[in-house]
Amino acid sequence: MKFLRFCLLTLGLLSVLFTTAQKKPNIIFILADDLGYGELGCYGNTFNETPNLDRMAKEGMRFTQAYSAAPICSPARAGFITGQYPARVRITDFLGNEAPRYLDPAKYYTLNEALSDAGYRTGIIGKWHLDTKFSNPIGNAKQHGFDEVIGSETKYIADGDYFYPYDKISTYTTGAEGEYLTDRQFSDAVNFIERNKSVPFFLYVSLYAVHTVLDAPDHLVKKYRKKFDAKYGAGAAAKIYDDPENTRHEGQHKDNPYLAAMIESIDTGVGKVLAALKRLGLDENTLVVFFSDNGGVPSFANNAGLRLGKSWLYEGGIRESLITRWPSVIKKNSVSDAVVCGIDFYPTFLEMAGQKNKEGNILDGRSILDVFKGKKWERDTPLFWHYVSETGNWVPRMCTAVRKGNYKLLYFYASKRVELYNIAKDPSEENNIADSHPQIVQELLSTMEKWKQEVNAEEPNIHAVRKNNRKKT
């Protein structure tokens, strides 16, 4: 009898161990807002302090050619959550207050829904920005099937709402006076991990930082103002940032004390998430991804010498910092130059979960799981971007771009201008080689047109946008 009990106990223990070993990997996707390509220490920044993200890169993989699906927030998020090009989704610009467009739950099988069907507990903490009709919500995160929706905006939040009590996030009904929003988001992230430690989970931490208005706790701002003065001379920070009309704290400098303070808050939060995973024994079996929705604002963000930034299809607007950490799979201190995109995460996470794509669901992205595993991987299709804006002031930025191999072509609608760059040789896009490579131009223009027809891309009506903008002003 004792022997039988021993055998049963042993079998039970082996069963638990086997189940644990076979548990699907957890996924944490952390998305910064408007973070420039050159803002982190591991991407060459010497002013901002990002020790936790730098450590995450050393313990995982840093990407040098990772792209957002769009140069601006809403379409980039649509690309991530659907795995489709934003042009196909017909969300190609940011969704303003009471915008008529939204991500329709009846039409799209979102990433969180697919992972839920694979047995995952799903949660979003923070910015959704795929439905801004707050007076009559249609297509918000809850309607798209997230199990937990925490701290998502309940009013249009473009100008920031960084300290408690929050005006634009009414779901946060409690909090300490002066609590910083980024700190709150990461505290909620740790709580979500603790609550769901026994099941596979997908957590989308969608930050509101570092979107303007720039703002951060006083002690951090003071720290970086002091650092700024030490670098550029006594009183330099006051001269640039204390203009009463500069209420957004933007300045015109690549080192920005307010931006640096916001980035440190993000970095501290990432450190807390990594520590929680370690403490709970989830470290080895959890993929943590750090990414940005688009590039930084050109006038003050550090995009590491890439051309322009947010709302432009030049590299500064779409090439992003991407760090991935998954100790049981990703080799430490890896650097990948694979050309990857925000639309690739959906099929990647599906493959990680052992889940096939739903029949009839379109995925434009490609799984990059082999990249994580250190295997040879090359993009087998071109990448496309399509930026159509309804904002008249941004008409010159309306553009479609394609990257195939090392060549990237941009077509600007207002000026009918074609630009061609060899990104491998000229990542800053300083030398337009369109005139000297007419065959490549024609090939890529043809490829672009075929793609636009395939996804039914919306053609911009330049005249109507300008006319409508004049009426508004």
Tab-separated table of C-alpha atoms in Angstrom:
chain	number	residue	atom	x	y	z
A	1	MET	CA	0.000	0.000	0.000
A	2	LYS	CA	2.837	2.410	0.862
A	3	PHE	CA	4.483	1.602	-2.433
A	4	LEU	CA	1.217	2.305	-4.270
A	5	ARG	CA	0.827	5.654	-2.500
A	6	PHE	CA	4.419	6.493	-3.377
A	7	CYS	CA	3.786	5.679	-7.033
A	8	LEU	CA	0.613	7.763	-7.112
A	9	LEU	CA	2.385	10.678	-5.430
A	10	THR	CA	5.266	10.403	-7.881
A	11	LEU	CA	2.909	10.295	-10.849
A	12	GLY	CA	1.051	13.322	-9.504
A	13	LEU	CA	4.285	15.238	-9.060
A	14	LEU	CA	5.448	14.311	-12.549
A	15	SER	CA	2.083	15.395	-13.904
A	16	VAL	CA	2.407	18.801	-12.238
A	17	LEU	CA	5.959	19.197	-13.519
A	18	PHE	CA	4.933	18.173	-17.021
A	19	THR	CA	1.991	20.587	-16.994
A	20	THR	CA	4.252	23.381	-15.793
A	21	ALA	CA	6.856	22.576	-18.424
A	22	GLN	CA	4.178	22.564	-21.108
A	23	LYS	CA	2.525	25.826	-20.010
A	24	LYS	CA	2.212	28.241	-22.885
A	25	PRO	CA	4.533	31.228	-22.626
A	26	ASN	CA	3.224	34.411	-21.086
A	27	ILE	CA	3.404	37.538	-23.252
A	28	ILE	CA	3.844	41.102	-22.036
A	29	PHE	CA	3.793	43.802	-24.702
A	30	ILE	CA	4.864	47.259	-23.474
A	31	LEU	CA	4.159	50.068	-25.942
A	32	ALA	CA	5.583	53.547	-25.407
A	33	ASP	CA	3.920	56.529	-27.067
A	34	ASP	CA	6.020	58.730	-29.405
A	35	LEU	CA	9.394	57.420	-28.213
A	36	GLY	CA	12.244	58.395	-30.548
A	37	TYR	CA	14.599	55.745	-31.909
A	38	GLY	CA	17.590	57.257	-30.085
A	39	GLU	CA	16.169	57.840	-26.603
A	40	LEU	CA	17.448	54.726	-24.802
A	41	GLY	CA	20.954	54.091	-23.536
A	42	CYS	CA	21.176	50.820	-25.464
A	43	TYR	CA	20.453	52.817	-28.636
A	44	GLY	CA	23.254	55.282	-27.956
A	45	ASN	CA	21.684	57.941	-25.739
A	46	THR	CA	24.011	59.410	-23.114
A	47	PHE	CA	21.643	61.935	-21.498
A	48	ASN	CA	18.603	59.836	-20.625
A	49	GLU	CA	19.048	57.106	-18.015
A	50	THR	CA	17.494	53.724	-18.856
A	51	PRO	CA	19.341	51.045	-16.843
A	52	ASN	CA	16.470	48.541	-16.794
A	53	LEU	CA	15.795	48.700	-20.518
A	54	ASP	CA	19.522	48.520	-21.169
A	55	ARG	CA	19.693	45.421	-18.974
A	56	MET	CA	16.677	43.975	-20.771
A	57	ALA	CA	18.576	44.391	-24.058
A	58	LYS	CA	21.649	42.648	-22.597
A	59	GLU	CA	19.482	39.800	-21.360
A	60	GLY	CA	17.564	39.564	-24.621
A	61	MET	CA	17.540	40.878	-28.182
A	62	ARG	CA	17.786	44.418	-29.527
A	63	PHE	CA	16.509	45.155	-33.034
A	64	THR	CA	18.029	47.756	-35.350
A	65	GLN	CA	15.470	47.670	-38.190
A	66	ALA	CA	12.106	47.380	-36.466
A	67	TYR	CA	9.260	49.389	-37.939
A	68	SER	CA	5.902	50.590	-36.756
A	69	ALA	CA	2.961	49.936	-39.050
A	70	ALA	CA	2.333	53.692	-39.242
A	71	PRO	CA	3.972	57.032	-38.407
A	72	ILE	CA	1.254	57.992	-35.937
A	73	CYS	CA	-0.635	56.470	-33.031
A	74	SER	CA	-4.075	55.072	-33.974
A	75	PRO	CA	-3.069	53.295	-37.209
A	76	ALA	CA	0.057	51.891	-35.565
A	77	ARG	CA	-2.112	50.395	-32.820
A	78	ALA	CA	-4.611	49.091	-35.361
A	79	GLY	CA	-1.779	47.327	-37.184
A	80	PHE	CA	-0.553	45.682	-33.988
A	81	ILE	CA	-3.915	44.495	-32.670
A	82	THR	CA	-5.231	43.208	-36.052
A	83	GLY	CA	-2.019	42.038	-37.713
A	84	GLN	CA	-3.190	43.920	-40.811
A	85	TYR	CA	-1.909	46.954	-42.640
A	86	PRO	CA	-3.706	50.072	-41.360
A	87	ALA	CA	-4.611	50.884	-44.969
A	88	ARG	CA	-6.649	47.665	-45.074
A	89	VAL	CA	-8.354	48.603	-41.802
A	90	ARG	CA	-9.025	52.133	-43.139
A	91	ILE	CA	-7.499	53.794	-40.082
A	92	THR	CA	-4.511	55.710	-41.452
A	93	ASP	CA	-4.444	58.790	-39.211
A	94	PHE	CA	-4.899	59.489	-35.508
A	95	LEU	CA	-8.518	59.364	-34.366
A	96	GLY	CA	-9.468	62.789	-33.046
A	97	ASN	CA	-12.117	63.565	-30.464
A	98	GLU	CA	-15.474	62.121	-31.553
A	99	ALA	CA	-13.881	60.727	-34.732
A	100	PRO	CA	-16.363	58.906	-36.987
A	101	ARG	CA	-13.950	56.013	-37.616
A	102	TYR	CA	-13.255	53.223	-35.161
A	103	LEU	CA	-12.103	49.628	-35.047
A	104	ASP	CA	-15.318	47.673	-35.502
A	105	PRO	CA	-15.580	44.624	-33.167
A	106	ALA	CA	-17.885	42.935	-35.667
A	107	LYS	CA	-15.257	43.048	-38.419
A	108	TYR	CA	-11.971	42.265	-36.710
A	109	TYR	CA	-10.686	39.256	-34.800
A	110	THR	CA	-8.154	41.006	-32.630
A	111	LEU	CA	-4.927	39.566	-31.258
A	112	ASN	CA	-6.294	39.361	-27.727
A	113	GLU	CA	-9.340	37.417	-28.966
A	114	ALA	CA	-7.106	34.934	-30.780
A	115	LEU	CA	-4.984	34.434	-27.656
A	116	SER	CA	-8.096	34.126	-25.506
A	117	ASP	CA	-9.234	31.280	-27.770
A	118	ALA	CA	-5.801	29.736	-27.162
A	119	GLY	CA	-6.424	29.706	-23.405
A	120	TYR	CA	-4.858	33.018	-22.409
A	121	ARG	CA	-6.098	35.512	-19.842
A	122	THR	CA	-5.920	38.886	-21.604
A	123	GLY	CA	-5.585	42.408	-20.276
A	124	ILE	CA	-4.890	45.931	-21.451
A	125	ILE	CA	-3.609	48.666	-19.179
A	126	GLY	CA	-3.782	52.109	-20.715
A	127	LYS	CA	-4.244	53.701	-24.096
A	128	TRP	CA	-6.559	52.124	-26.668
A	129	HIS	CA	-7.121	55.017	-29.127
A	130	LEU	CA	-9.063	52.947	-31.641
A	131	ASP	CA	-12.391	54.461	-30.651
A	132	THR	CA	-12.728	58.053	-29.503
A	133	LYS	CA	-16.510	58.463	-29.652
A	134	PHE	CA	-16.655	58.610	-25.878
A	135	SER	CA	-20.203	60.011	-25.841
A	136	ASN	CA	-21.388	56.762	-27.442
A	137	PRO	CA	-18.570	54.190	-27.167
A	138	ILE	CA	-18.262	51.822	-30.118
A	139	GLY	CA	-15.292	49.527	-30.525
A	140	ASN	CA	-13.538	50.072	-27.206
A	141	ALA	CA	-11.134	47.535	-25.732
A	142	LYS	CA	-13.808	45.749	-23.696
A	143	GLN	CA	-16.001	45.323	-26.766
A	144	HIS	CA	-13.007	43.798	-28.532
A	145	GLY	CA	-12.879	41.033	-25.945
A	146	PHE	CA	-10.153	41.880	-23.422
A	147	ASP	CA	-10.801	40.078	-20.138
A	148	GLU	CA	-9.483	43.034	-18.160
A	149	VAL	CA	-9.480	46.675	-19.239
A	150	ILE	CA	-7.625	48.903	-16.775
A	151	GLY	CA	-6.928	52.633	-16.962
A	152	SER	CA	-8.053	53.190	-20.552
A	153	GLU	CA	-9.050	56.744	-21.419
A	154	THR	CA	-12.693	57.753	-21.024
A	155	LYS	CA	-12.135	61.191	-22.599
A	156	TYR	CA	-9.903	62.350	-25.422
A	157	ILE	CA	-6.435	62.382	-23.842
A	158	ALA	CA	-4.155	63.865	-26.510
A	159	ASP	CA	-2.963	66.730	-24.286
A	160	GLY	CA	-2.091	64.494	-21.363
A	161	ASP	CA	-3.496	63.688	-17.937
A	162	TYR	CA	-0.495	62.563	-15.942
A	163	PHE	CA	-1.325	63.122	-12.255
A	164	TYR	CA	-4.096	61.870	-9.964
A	165	PRO	CA	-6.945	62.733	-9.758
A	166	TYR	CA	-7.205	61.928	-13.470
A	167	ASP	CA	-9.739	63.870	-15.494
A	168	LYS	CA	-9.653	61.764	-18.657
A	169	ILE	CA	-9.474	58.274	-17.093
A	170	SER	CA	-12.577	58.109	-14.921
A	171	THR	CA	-12.120	54.381	-14.306
A	172	TYR	CA	-9.277	55.319	-11.933
A	173	THR	CA	-11.513	56.310	-9.026
A	174	THR	CA	-8.878	55.870	-6.337
A	175	GLY	CA	-5.250	56.862	-6.023
A	176	ALA	CA	-2.810	58.902	-3.998
A	177	GLU	CA	-2.855	62.657	-4.524
A	178	GLY	CA	-0.213	63.500	-7.131
A	179	GLU	CA	0.242	59.868	-8.209
A	180	TYR	CA	2.027	59.702	-11.584
A	181	LEU	CA	0.121	57.905	-14.340
A	182	THR	CA	3.080	55.872	-15.638
A	183	ASP	CA	3.801	54.631	-12.102
A	184	ARG	CA	0.153	53.657	-11.719
A	185	GLN	CA	0.140	51.744	-14.995
A	186	PHE	CA	3.150	49.656	-14.021
A	187	SER	CA	1.760	49.047	-10.537
A	188	ASP	CA	-1.381	47.701	-12.210
A	189	ALA	CA	0.801	45.594	-14.510
A	190	VAL	CA	2.509	43.925	-11.547
A	191	ASN	CA	-0.884	43.305	-9.920
A	192	PHE	CA	-2.193	41.738	-13.140
A	193	ILE	CA	0.814	39.404	-13.283
A	194	GLU	CA	0.326	38.377	-9.650
A	195	ARG	CA	-3.395	37.712	-10.170
A	196	ASN	CA	-2.829	35.588	-13.264
A	197	LYS	CA	0.437	33.824	-12.423
A	198	SER	CA	-1.114	30.352	-12.619
A	199	VAL	CA	-2.502	30.700	-16.168
A	200	PRO	CA	-0.993	31.799	-19.478
A	201	PHE	CA	-1.565	35.515	-19.900
A	202	PHE	CA	-1.252	38.252	-22.503
A	203	LEU	CA	-0.770	41.724	-21.052
A	204	TYR	CA	-0.763	44.818	-23.251
A	205	VAL	CA	0.761	47.710	-21.289
A	206	SER	CA	-0.093	50.682	-23.486
A	207	LEU	CA	1.631	53.739	-22.031
A	208	TYR	CA	0.472	57.338	-22.356
A	209	ALA	CA	4.059	58.565	-22.026
A	210	VAL	CA	6.004	60.147	-23.644
A	211	HIS	CA	3.266	61.920	-25.578
A	212	THR	CA	3.099	65.689	-25.198
A	213	VAL	CA	2.187	67.563	-23.042
A	214	LEU	CA	5.493	66.498	-21.472
A	215	ASP	CA	5.213	66.182	-17.708
A	216	ALA	CA	6.786	64.150	-14.923
A	217	PRO	CA	7.316	64.150	-11.132
A	218	ASP	CA	9.179	67.223	-9.908
A	219	HIS	CA	12.108	65.329	-8.392
A	220	LEU	CA	12.907	63.688	-11.726
A	221	VAL	CA	12.530	66.914	-13.703
A	222	LYS	CA	14.850	68.684	-11.260
A	223	LYS	CA	17.394	65.881	-11.613
A	224	TYR	CA	17.549	66.256	-15.394
A	225	ARG	CA	17.427	70.059	-15.369
A	226	LYS	CA	20.527	69.933	-13.164
A	227	LYS	CA	22.106	67.446	-15.560
A	228	PHE	CA	21.193	69.673	-18.523
A	229	ASP	CA	22.800	72.716	-16.889
A	230	ALA	CA	25.931	70.729	-16.087
A	231	LYS	CA	26.216	69.768	-19.752
A	232	TYR	CA	25.219	73.028	-21.448
A	233	GLY	CA	25.994	75.712	-18.873
A	234	ALA	CA	24.375	77.255	-15.810
A	235	GLY	CA	20.831	78.438	-16.520
A	236	ALA	CA	20.583	76.632	-19.860
A	237	ALA	CA	17.466	74.659	-18.875
A	238	ALA	CA	15.673	77.783	-17.667
A	239	LYS	CA	16.519	79.654	-20.848
A	240	ILE	CA	15.042	76.925	-23.077
A	241	TYR	CA	12.192	75.482	-21.039
A	242	ASP	CA	10.847	78.264	-18.787
A	243	ASP	CA	9.190	80.383	-21.459
A	244	PRO	CA	5.585	80.926	-20.186
A	245	GLU	CA	4.288	80.145	-23.672
A	246	ASN	CA	6.092	76.784	-23.738
A	247	THR	CA	3.451	75.000	-21.687
A	248	ARG	CA	4.151	71.684	-23.409
A	249	HIS	CA	7.798	71.673	-22.230
A	250	GLU	CA	8.935	70.791	-25.724
A	251	GLY	CA	11.832	73.168	-26.242
A	252	GLN	CA	13.991	72.741	-29.332
A	253	HIS	CA	16.699	70.448	-28.040
A	254	LYS	CA	17.475	66.726	-28.364
A	255	ASP	CA	18.247	66.557	-24.641
A	256	ASN	CA	15.063	67.424	-22.792
A	257	PRO	CA	14.781	67.266	-18.970
A	258	TYR	CA	11.024	66.696	-19.059
A	259	LEU	CA	11.236	63.972	-21.674
A	260	ALA	CA	14.162	62.329	-19.854
A	261	ALA	CA	12.160	62.305	-16.618
A	262	MET	CA	9.218	60.616	-18.366
A	263	ILE	CA	11.545	58.023	-19.876
A	264	GLU	CA	13.100	57.255	-16.487
A	265	SER	CA	9.614	56.607	-15.091
A	266	ILE	CA	8.992	54.137	-17.906
A	267	ASP	CA	12.342	52.485	-17.296
A	268	THR	CA	11.655	52.129	-13.571
A	269	GLY	CA	8.302	50.520	-14.358
A	270	VAL	CA	9.898	48.025	-16.742
A	271	GLY	CA	12.307	47.118	-13.944
A	272	LYS	CA	9.373	46.423	-11.609
A	273	VAL	CA	7.746	44.131	-14.173
A	274	LEU	CA	10.974	42.165	-14.690
A	275	ALA	CA	11.461	41.880	-10.918
A	276	ALA	CA	7.896	40.594	-10.458
A	277	LEU	CA	8.410	37.909	-13.092
A	278	LYS	CA	11.596	36.801	-11.343
A	279	ARG	CA	9.961	36.775	-7.905
A	280	LEU	CA	6.985	34.721	-9.134
A	281	GLY	CA	9.077	32.183	-11.038
A	282	LEU	CA	7.642	33.306	-14.392
A	283	ASP	CA	10.849	34.799	-15.732
A	284	GLU	CA	12.015	31.997	-18.030
A	285	ASN	CA	8.635	31.387	-19.637
A	286	THR	CA	7.620	34.986	-20.340
A	287	LEU	CA	8.305	37.037	-23.455
A	288	VAL	CA	8.569	40.743	-22.675
A	289	VAL	CA	8.478	43.129	-25.630
A	290	PHE	CA	9.268	46.848	-25.486
A	291	PHE	CA	8.293	48.909	-28.536
A	292	SER	CA	6.938	52.335	-29.562
A	293	ASP	CA	3.889	53.221	-31.625
A	294	ASN	CA	5.841	55.685	-33.807
A	295	GLY	CA	8.882	57.925	-33.822
A	296	GLY	CA	9.430	60.988	-31.684
A	297	VAL	CA	8.247	64.506	-32.478
A	298	PRO	CA	10.907	65.938	-34.854
A	299	SER	CA	11.380	69.280	-33.097
A	300	PHE	CA	12.655	67.878	-29.795
A	301	ALA	CA	12.830	64.074	-29.714
A	302	ASN	CA	16.035	62.151	-30.338
A	303	ASN	CA	15.551	59.959	-33.399
A	304	ALA	CA	19.269	59.107	-33.611
A	305	GLY	CA	19.935	60.985	-36.839
A	306	LEU	CA	17.031	59.422	-38.714
A	307	ARG	CA	15.121	61.863	-40.886
A	308	LEU	CA	12.234	63.786	-39.277
A	309	GLY	CA	9.872	61.825	-36.990
A	310	LYS	CA	6.260	61.384	-35.944
A	311	SER	CA	3.689	61.745	-38.777
A	312	TRP	CA	6.333	61.334	-41.512
A	313	LEU	CA	7.107	58.152	-43.441
A	314	TYR	CA	10.808	58.876	-43.344
A	315	GLU	CA	12.773	56.563	-41.029
A	316	GLY	CA	12.450	58.918	-38.063
A	317	GLY	CA	8.689	58.435	-38.094
A	318	ILE	CA	8.507	54.655	-38.384
A	319	ARG	CA	11.776	53.017	-37.273
A	320	GLU	CA	11.454	52.097	-33.604
A	321	SER	CA	13.378	50.857	-30.631
A	322	LEU	CA	12.466	47.180	-30.141
A	323	ILE	CA	13.740	45.030	-27.293
A	324	THR	CA	12.594	41.463	-26.624
A	325	ARG	CA	13.465	39.294	-23.628
A	326	TRP	CA	12.554	35.611	-23.209
A	327	PRO	CA	15.314	33.851	-21.252
A	328	SER	CA	14.384	30.284	-22.212
A	329	VAL	CA	14.441	31.107	-25.939
A	330	ILE	CA	16.265	34.343	-26.777
A	331	LYS	CA	20.045	34.355	-26.542
A	332	LYS	CA	21.461	37.006	-24.249
A	333	ASN	CA	22.895	40.202	-25.708
A	334	SER	CA	21.624	39.448	-29.217
A	335	VAL	CA	21.327	42.121	-31.882
A	336	SER	CA	19.119	41.551	-34.918
A	337	ASP	CA	19.058	43.543	-38.143
A	338	ALA	CA	15.979	41.663	-39.391
A	339	VAL	CA	13.441	43.974	-41.028
A	340	VAL	CA	10.378	43.486	-38.835
A	341	CYS	CA	7.134	45.406	-38.366
A	342	GLY	CA	4.366	45.982	-35.837
A	343	ILE	CA	2.002	43.806	-37.889
A	344	ASP	CA	4.332	40.841	-37.275
A	345	PHE	CA	3.544	40.455	-33.573
A	346	TYR	CA	0.086	38.956	-34.134
A	347	PRO	CA	1.251	35.913	-36.130
A	348	THR	CA	4.322	35.603	-33.878
A	349	PHE	CA	2.269	35.423	-30.701
A	350	LEU	CA	-0.141	32.972	-32.337
A	351	GLU	CA	2.737	30.654	-33.195
A	352	MET	CA	4.104	30.946	-29.658
A	353	ALA	CA	0.672	29.956	-28.317
A	354	GLY	CA	0.415	26.994	-30.683
A	355	GLN	CA	-2.707	28.537	-32.186
A	356	LYS	CA	-3.621	28.530	-35.859
A	357	ASN	CA	-5.074	31.632	-37.428
A	358	LYS	CA	-8.845	31.707	-37.616
A	359	GLU	CA	-10.186	30.697	-41.011
A	360	GLY	CA	-10.852	33.750	-43.147
A	361	ASN	CA	-8.917	36.121	-40.869
A	362	ILE	CA	-6.400	38.151	-42.873
A	363	LEU	CA	-2.907	38.553	-41.455
A	364	ASP	CA	-0.485	40.769	-43.361
A	365	GLY	CA	2.352	40.218	-40.894
A	366	ARG	CA	4.905	37.397	-40.746
A	367	SER	CA	5.863	35.402	-37.660
A	368	ILE	CA	9.297	36.384	-36.355
A	369	LEU	CA	9.550	33.545	-33.827
A	370	ASP	CA	12.554	32.177	-35.720
A	371	VAL	CA	14.301	35.522	-35.188
A	372	PHE	CA	13.825	35.116	-31.437
A	373	LYS	CA	15.290	31.627	-31.721
A	374	GLY	CA	18.365	32.899	-33.545
A	375	LYS	CA	17.492	31.127	-36.767
A	376	LYS	CA	17.986	32.582	-40.226
A	377	TRP	CA	14.993	34.729	-41.193
A	378	GLU	CA	14.494	37.172	-44.020
A	379	ARG	CA	11.418	39.145	-44.940
A	380	ASP	CA	9.927	37.440	-48.006
A	381	THR	CA	7.561	40.283	-48.945
A	382	PRO	CA	7.935	44.072	-49.195
A	383	LEU	CA	6.733	46.323	-46.378
A	384	PHE	CA	4.218	49.098	-47.038
A	385	TRP	CA	3.039	52.242	-45.274
A	386	HIS	CA	0.136	54.459	-46.297
A	387	TYR	CA	-0.405	57.777	-44.546
A	388	VAL	CA	-3.598	59.615	-45.475
A	389	SER	CA	-4.598	62.447	-43.157
A	390	GLU	CA	-7.762	64.462	-42.812
A	391	THR	CA	-5.759	67.298	-41.273
A	392	GLY	CA	-5.098	70.041	-43.792
A	393	ASN	CA	-1.897	71.223	-42.145
A	394	TRP	CA	-0.381	67.795	-42.754
A	395	VAL	CA	-1.191	67.538	-46.448
A	396	PRO	CA	2.529	67.680	-47.441
A	397	ARG	CA	3.125	64.560	-45.337
A	398	MET	CA	0.531	62.388	-47.095
A	399	CYS	CA	2.542	59.596	-48.595
A	400	THR	CA	2.753	55.934	-49.485
A	401	ALA	CA	6.056	54.139	-48.961
A	402	VAL	CA	7.423	50.713	-49.746
A	403	ARG	CA	10.587	48.990	-48.608
A	404	LYS	CA	11.862	46.011	-50.581
A	405	GLY	CA	15.287	44.714	-49.664
A	406	ASN	CA	17.496	47.729	-49.019
A	407	TYR	CA	15.496	50.096	-51.223
A	408	LYS	CA	12.754	52.339	-49.892
A	409	LEU	CA	10.540	54.431	-52.152
A	410	LEU	CA	8.238	57.242	-51.020
A	411	TYR	CA	5.491	58.863	-53.092
A	412	PHE	CA	4.152	62.192	-51.774
A	413	TYR	CA	0.638	62.950	-53.019
A	414	ALA	CA	0.515	66.741	-52.745
A	415	SER	CA	3.738	67.351	-54.693
A	416	LYS	CA	3.599	64.115	-56.755
A	417	ARG	CA	7.220	63.679	-55.677
A	418	VAL	CA	9.065	60.360	-55.774
A	419	GLU	CA	12.023	59.681	-53.520
A	420	LEU	CA	14.221	56.578	-53.454
A	421	TYR	CA	16.810	55.643	-50.849
A	422	ASN	CA	19.193	52.785	-50.210
A	423	ILE	CA	18.461	52.366	-46.509
A	424	ALA	CA	21.470	50.135	-45.890
A	425	LYS	CA	23.848	52.813	-47.151
A	426	ASP	CA	21.789	55.883	-46.300
A	427	PRO	CA	19.583	55.307	-43.213
A	428	SER	CA	19.245	59.079	-42.715
A	429	GLU	CA	17.693	59.389	-46.198
A	430	GLU	CA	19.886	62.280	-47.290
A	431	ASN	CA	20.587	61.159	-50.873
A	432	ASN	CA	17.534	60.755	-53.114
A	433	ILE	CA	18.678	58.370	-55.870
A	434	ALA	CA	15.389	58.219	-57.800
A	435	ASP	CA	16.789	59.946	-60.903
A	436	SER	CA	19.742	57.592	-61.178
A	437	HIS	CA	17.706	54.380	-60.654
A	438	PRO	CA	14.632	54.704	-62.921
A	439	GLN	CA	14.111	50.938	-63.242
A	440	ILE	CA	13.954	50.439	-59.484
A	441	VAL	CA	11.590	53.403	-59.195
A	442	GLN	CA	9.214	51.937	-61.781
A	443	GLU	CA	9.360	48.484	-60.203
A	444	LEU	CA	8.558	49.800	-56.730
A	445	LEU	CA	5.833	52.152	-57.968
A	446	SER	CA	4.205	49.197	-59.712
A	447	THR	CA	4.542	47.062	-56.580
A	448	MET	CA	3.014	49.886	-54.532
A	449	GLU	CA	0.024	50.284	-56.844
A	450	LYS	CA	-0.715	46.549	-56.822
A	451	TRP	CA	-0.597	46.554	-53.020
A	452	LYS	CA	-2.924	49.556	-52.795
A	453	GLN	CA	-5.450	47.731	-54.944
A	454	GLU	CA	-5.080	44.554	-52.876
A	455	VAL	CA	-5.806	46.291	-49.559
A	456	ASN	CA	-8.269	48.785	-51.089
A	457	ALA	CA	-6.188	51.691	-49.821
A	458	GLU	CA	-7.941	55.018	-49.549
A	459	GLU	CA	-6.802	57.652	-52.022
A	460	PRO	CA	-6.285	61.090	-50.470
A	461	ASN	CA	-8.442	63.941	-51.663
A	462	ILE	CA	-5.953	66.761	-51.234
A	463	HIS	CA	-8.296	69.501	-52.435
A	464	ALA	CA	-11.149	68.443	-50.133
A	465	VAL	CA	-8.904	68.194	-47.090
A	466	ARG	CA	-7.455	71.654	-47.678
A	467	LYS	CA	-10.902	73.137	-48.300
A	468	ASN	CA	-12.315	71.536	-45.146
A	469	ASN	CA	-9.356	72.757	-43.118
A	470	ARG	CA	-9.902	76.345	-44.332
A	471	LYS	CA	-13.533	76.155	-43.171
A	472	LYS	CA	-12.420	75.024	-39.701
A	473	THR	CA	-9.952	77.878	-39.343
